[in-house]
Tab-separated table of C-alpha atoms in Angstrom:
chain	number	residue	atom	x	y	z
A	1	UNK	CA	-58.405	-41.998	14.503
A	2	UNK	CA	-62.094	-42.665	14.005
A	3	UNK	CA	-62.886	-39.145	12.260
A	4	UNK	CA	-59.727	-39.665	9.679
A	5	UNK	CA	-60.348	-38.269	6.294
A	6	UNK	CA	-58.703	-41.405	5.067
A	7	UNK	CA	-61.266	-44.308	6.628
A	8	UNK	CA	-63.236	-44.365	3.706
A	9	UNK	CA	-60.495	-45.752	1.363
A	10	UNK	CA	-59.314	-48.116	4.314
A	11	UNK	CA	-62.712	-49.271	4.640
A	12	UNK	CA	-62.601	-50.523	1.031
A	13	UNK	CA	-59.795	-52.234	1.545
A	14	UNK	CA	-57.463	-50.816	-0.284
A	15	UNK	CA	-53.725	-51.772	0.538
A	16	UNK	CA	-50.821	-48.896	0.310
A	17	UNK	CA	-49.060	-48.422	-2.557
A	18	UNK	CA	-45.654	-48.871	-2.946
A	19	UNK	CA	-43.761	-45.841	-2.990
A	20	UNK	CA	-40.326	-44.799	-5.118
A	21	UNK	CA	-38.336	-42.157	-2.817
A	22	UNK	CA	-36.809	-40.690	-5.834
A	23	UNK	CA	-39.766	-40.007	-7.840
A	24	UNK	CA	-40.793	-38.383	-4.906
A	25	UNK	CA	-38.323	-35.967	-4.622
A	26	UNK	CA	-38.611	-35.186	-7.880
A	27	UNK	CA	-42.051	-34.132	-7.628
A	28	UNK	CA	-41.081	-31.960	-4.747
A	29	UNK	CA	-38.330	-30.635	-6.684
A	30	UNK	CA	-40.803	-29.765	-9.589
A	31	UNK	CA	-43.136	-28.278	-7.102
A	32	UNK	CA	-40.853	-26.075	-5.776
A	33	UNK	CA	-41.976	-25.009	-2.527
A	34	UNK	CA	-41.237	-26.566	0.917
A	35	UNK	CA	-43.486	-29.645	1.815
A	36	UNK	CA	-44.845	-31.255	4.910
A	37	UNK	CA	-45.032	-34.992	5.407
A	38	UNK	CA	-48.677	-36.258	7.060
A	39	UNK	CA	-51.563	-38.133	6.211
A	40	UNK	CA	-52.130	-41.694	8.060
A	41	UNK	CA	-48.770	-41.938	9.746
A	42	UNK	CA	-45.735	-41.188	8.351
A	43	UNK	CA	-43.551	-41.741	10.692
A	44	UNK	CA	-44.381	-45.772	9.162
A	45	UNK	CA	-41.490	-44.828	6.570
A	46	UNK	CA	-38.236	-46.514	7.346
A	47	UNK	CA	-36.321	-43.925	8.741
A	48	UNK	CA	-33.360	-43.961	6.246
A	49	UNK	CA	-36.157	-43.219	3.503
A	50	UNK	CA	-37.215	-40.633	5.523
A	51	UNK	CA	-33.954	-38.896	5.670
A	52	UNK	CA	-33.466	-38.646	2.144
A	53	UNK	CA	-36.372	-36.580	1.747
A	54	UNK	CA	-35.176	-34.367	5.061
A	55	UNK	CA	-31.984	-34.099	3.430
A	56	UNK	CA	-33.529	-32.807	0.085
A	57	UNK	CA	-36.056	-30.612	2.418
A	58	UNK	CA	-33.280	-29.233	4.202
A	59	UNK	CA	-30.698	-28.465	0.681
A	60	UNK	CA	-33.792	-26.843	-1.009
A	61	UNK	CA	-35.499	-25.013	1.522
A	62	UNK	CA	-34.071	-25.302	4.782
A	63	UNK	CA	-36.306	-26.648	7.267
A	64	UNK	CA	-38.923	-29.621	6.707
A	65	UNK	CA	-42.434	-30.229	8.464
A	66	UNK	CA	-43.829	-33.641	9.816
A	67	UNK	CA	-47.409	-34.164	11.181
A	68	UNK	CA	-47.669	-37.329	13.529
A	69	UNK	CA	-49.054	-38.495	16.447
A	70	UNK	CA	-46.173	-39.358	17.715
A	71	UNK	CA	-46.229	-42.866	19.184
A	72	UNK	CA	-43.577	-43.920	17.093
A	73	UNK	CA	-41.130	-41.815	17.849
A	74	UNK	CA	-38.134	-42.890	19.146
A	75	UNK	CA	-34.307	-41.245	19.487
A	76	UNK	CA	-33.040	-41.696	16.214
A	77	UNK	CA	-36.230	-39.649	15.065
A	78	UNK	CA	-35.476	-37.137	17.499
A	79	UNK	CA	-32.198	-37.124	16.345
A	80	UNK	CA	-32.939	-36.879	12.524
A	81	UNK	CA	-35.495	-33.991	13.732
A	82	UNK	CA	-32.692	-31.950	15.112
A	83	UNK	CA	-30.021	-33.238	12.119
A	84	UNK	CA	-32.624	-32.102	8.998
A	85	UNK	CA	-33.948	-28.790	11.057
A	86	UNK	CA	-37.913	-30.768	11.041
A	87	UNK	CA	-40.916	-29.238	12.591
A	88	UNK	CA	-42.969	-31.334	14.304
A	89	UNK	CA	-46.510	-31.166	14.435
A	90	UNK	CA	-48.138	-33.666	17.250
A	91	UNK	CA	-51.927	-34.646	17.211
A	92	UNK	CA	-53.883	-35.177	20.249
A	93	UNK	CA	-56.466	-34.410	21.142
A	94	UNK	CA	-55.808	-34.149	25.281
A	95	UNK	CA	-55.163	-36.769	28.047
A	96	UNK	CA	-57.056	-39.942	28.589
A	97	UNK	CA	-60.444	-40.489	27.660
A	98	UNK	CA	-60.117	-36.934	25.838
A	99	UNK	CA	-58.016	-38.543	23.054
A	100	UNK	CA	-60.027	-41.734	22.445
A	101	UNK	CA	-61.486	-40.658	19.255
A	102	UNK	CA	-57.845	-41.432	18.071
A	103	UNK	CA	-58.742	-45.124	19.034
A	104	UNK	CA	-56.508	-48.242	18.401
A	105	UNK	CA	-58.215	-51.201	18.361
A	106	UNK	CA	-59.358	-51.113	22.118
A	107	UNK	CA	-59.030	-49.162	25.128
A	108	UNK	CA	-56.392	-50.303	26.523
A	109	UNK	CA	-54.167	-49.726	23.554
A	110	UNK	CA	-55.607	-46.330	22.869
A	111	UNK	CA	-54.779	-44.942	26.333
A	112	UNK	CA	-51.136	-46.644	25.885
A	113	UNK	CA	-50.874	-45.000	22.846
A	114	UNK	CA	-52.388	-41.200	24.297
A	115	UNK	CA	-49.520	-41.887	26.653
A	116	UNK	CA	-46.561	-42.383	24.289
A	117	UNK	CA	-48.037	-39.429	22.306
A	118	UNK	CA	-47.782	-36.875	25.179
A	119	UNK	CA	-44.648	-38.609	26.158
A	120	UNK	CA	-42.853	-37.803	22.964
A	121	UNK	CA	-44.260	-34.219	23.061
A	122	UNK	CA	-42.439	-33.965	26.456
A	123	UNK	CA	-39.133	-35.093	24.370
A	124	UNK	CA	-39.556	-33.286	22.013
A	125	UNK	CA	-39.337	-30.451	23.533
A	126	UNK	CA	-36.775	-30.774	25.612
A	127	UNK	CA	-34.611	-31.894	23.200
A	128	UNK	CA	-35.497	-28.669	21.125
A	129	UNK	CA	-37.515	-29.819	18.810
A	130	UNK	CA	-39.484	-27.153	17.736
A	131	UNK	CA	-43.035	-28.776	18.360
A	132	UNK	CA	-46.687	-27.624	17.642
A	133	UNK	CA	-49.672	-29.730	19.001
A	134	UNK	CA	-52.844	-30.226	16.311
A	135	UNK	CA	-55.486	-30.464	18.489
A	136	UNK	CA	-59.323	-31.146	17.241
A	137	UNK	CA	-62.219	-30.590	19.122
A	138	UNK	CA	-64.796	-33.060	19.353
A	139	UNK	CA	-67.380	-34.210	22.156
A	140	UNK	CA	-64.904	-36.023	23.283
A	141	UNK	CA	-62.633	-33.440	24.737
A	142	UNK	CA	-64.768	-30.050	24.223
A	143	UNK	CA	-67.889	-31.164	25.880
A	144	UNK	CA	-69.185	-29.094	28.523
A	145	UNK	CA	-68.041	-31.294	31.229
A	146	UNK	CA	-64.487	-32.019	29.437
A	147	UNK	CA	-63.730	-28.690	28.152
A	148	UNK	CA	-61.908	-27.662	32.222
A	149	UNK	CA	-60.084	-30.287	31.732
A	150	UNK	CA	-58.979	-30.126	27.689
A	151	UNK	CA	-58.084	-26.370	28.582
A	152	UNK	CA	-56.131	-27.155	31.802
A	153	UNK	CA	-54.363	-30.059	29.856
A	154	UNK	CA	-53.251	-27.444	26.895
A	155	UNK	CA	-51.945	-24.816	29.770
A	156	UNK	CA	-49.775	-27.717	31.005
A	157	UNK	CA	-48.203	-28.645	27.770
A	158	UNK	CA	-47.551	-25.605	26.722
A	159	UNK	CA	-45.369	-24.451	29.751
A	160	UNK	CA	-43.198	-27.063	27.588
A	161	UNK	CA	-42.166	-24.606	25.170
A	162	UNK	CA	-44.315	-25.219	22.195
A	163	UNK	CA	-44.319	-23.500	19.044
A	164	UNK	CA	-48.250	-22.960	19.278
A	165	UNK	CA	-51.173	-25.031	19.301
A	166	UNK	CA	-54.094	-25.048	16.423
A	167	UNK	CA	-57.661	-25.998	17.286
A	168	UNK	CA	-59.485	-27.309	14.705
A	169	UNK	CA	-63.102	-28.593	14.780
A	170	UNK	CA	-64.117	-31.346	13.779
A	171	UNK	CA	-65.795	-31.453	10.251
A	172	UNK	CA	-66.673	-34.939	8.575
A	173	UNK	CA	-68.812	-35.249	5.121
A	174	UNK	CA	-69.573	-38.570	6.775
A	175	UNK	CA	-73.099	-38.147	8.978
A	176	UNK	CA	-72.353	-41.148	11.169
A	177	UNK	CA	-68.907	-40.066	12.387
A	178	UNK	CA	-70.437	-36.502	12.488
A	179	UNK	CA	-73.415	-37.607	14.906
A	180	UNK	CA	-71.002	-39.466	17.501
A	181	UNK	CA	-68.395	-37.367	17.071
A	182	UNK	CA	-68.725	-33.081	15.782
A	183	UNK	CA	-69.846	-30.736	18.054
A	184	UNK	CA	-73.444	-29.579	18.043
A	185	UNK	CA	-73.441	-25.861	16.537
């Protein structure tokens, strides 16, 4: 999304590390309380890799927590969801053009992917998932003219069954993203 904390170090270029599964889990281990698994996408991991930190999740403190967007989720997630007892926090930020601060390279693809998102929070919950949505408000979605819409759109999904919904608005340290993007106060 265009207001991700993370940008900045994309924008330099740097690539992803590689990442050892069991040196993870021994940090968590060491750390001792239950984690959550966000930050870019997650949901990236190969799913087997994924299941051996639900598995530890679930042996040491009996649930686990994911943050997504959801566009990648697919039946075997849902599955694992339900298998390792994982939470699942969805971000969007509403329908349509409400969402397009989450963009993906063009239009076209950002509206495919608002779909899939919403889609897999319909899944979700009826499959039992138990499913939050992370919403942020921006001018995108809480402007004046938008906000009828944004707050109809919320009533609608939550007649799913959701866990809750947080609102969160928008704060960037970077002004440009800030001026096209943060509320006004």
């Amino acid at each position: 999304c265009q207001y991700c904390y993370q940008n900045p170090e994309r924008d330099l270029g740097q690539r992803p590390r590689p990442y050892d599964i069991e040196r993870m889990i021994a940090t968590l281990a060491s750390e001792g309380q239950p984690f959550a698994l966000f930050g870019g996408e997650p949901l990236l991991i190969p799913l087997p890799d994924l299941e051996k930190l639900w598995a530890f999740g679930l042996e040491r403190f009996g649930h686990n927590r994911l943050q997504t967007n959801g566009t990648l989720i697919e039946q075997a997630h849902i599955d694992a969801f339900l298998r390792y007892r994982v939470r699942v926090g969805l971000s969007i930020d509403g329908p349509d053009e409400l969402n397009d601060a989450r963009w993906a390279g063009s239009l076209e693809r950002t509206r495919a992917q608002t779909e899939a998102s919403i889609a897999a929070l319909r899944r979700l919950c009826a499959a039992g998932v138990p499913t939050s949505l992370i919403l942020t408000l921006h001018q995108l979605n809480a402007s004046p003219a938008r906000l009828p819409r944004l707050l109809a759109w919320v009533r609608e999904v939550d007649s799913l069954g959701l866990l809750g919904t947080r609102l969160h608005l928008l704060f960037v340290f970077f002004p440009a993203i800030r001026e096209r993007h943060a509320l006004s106060v």
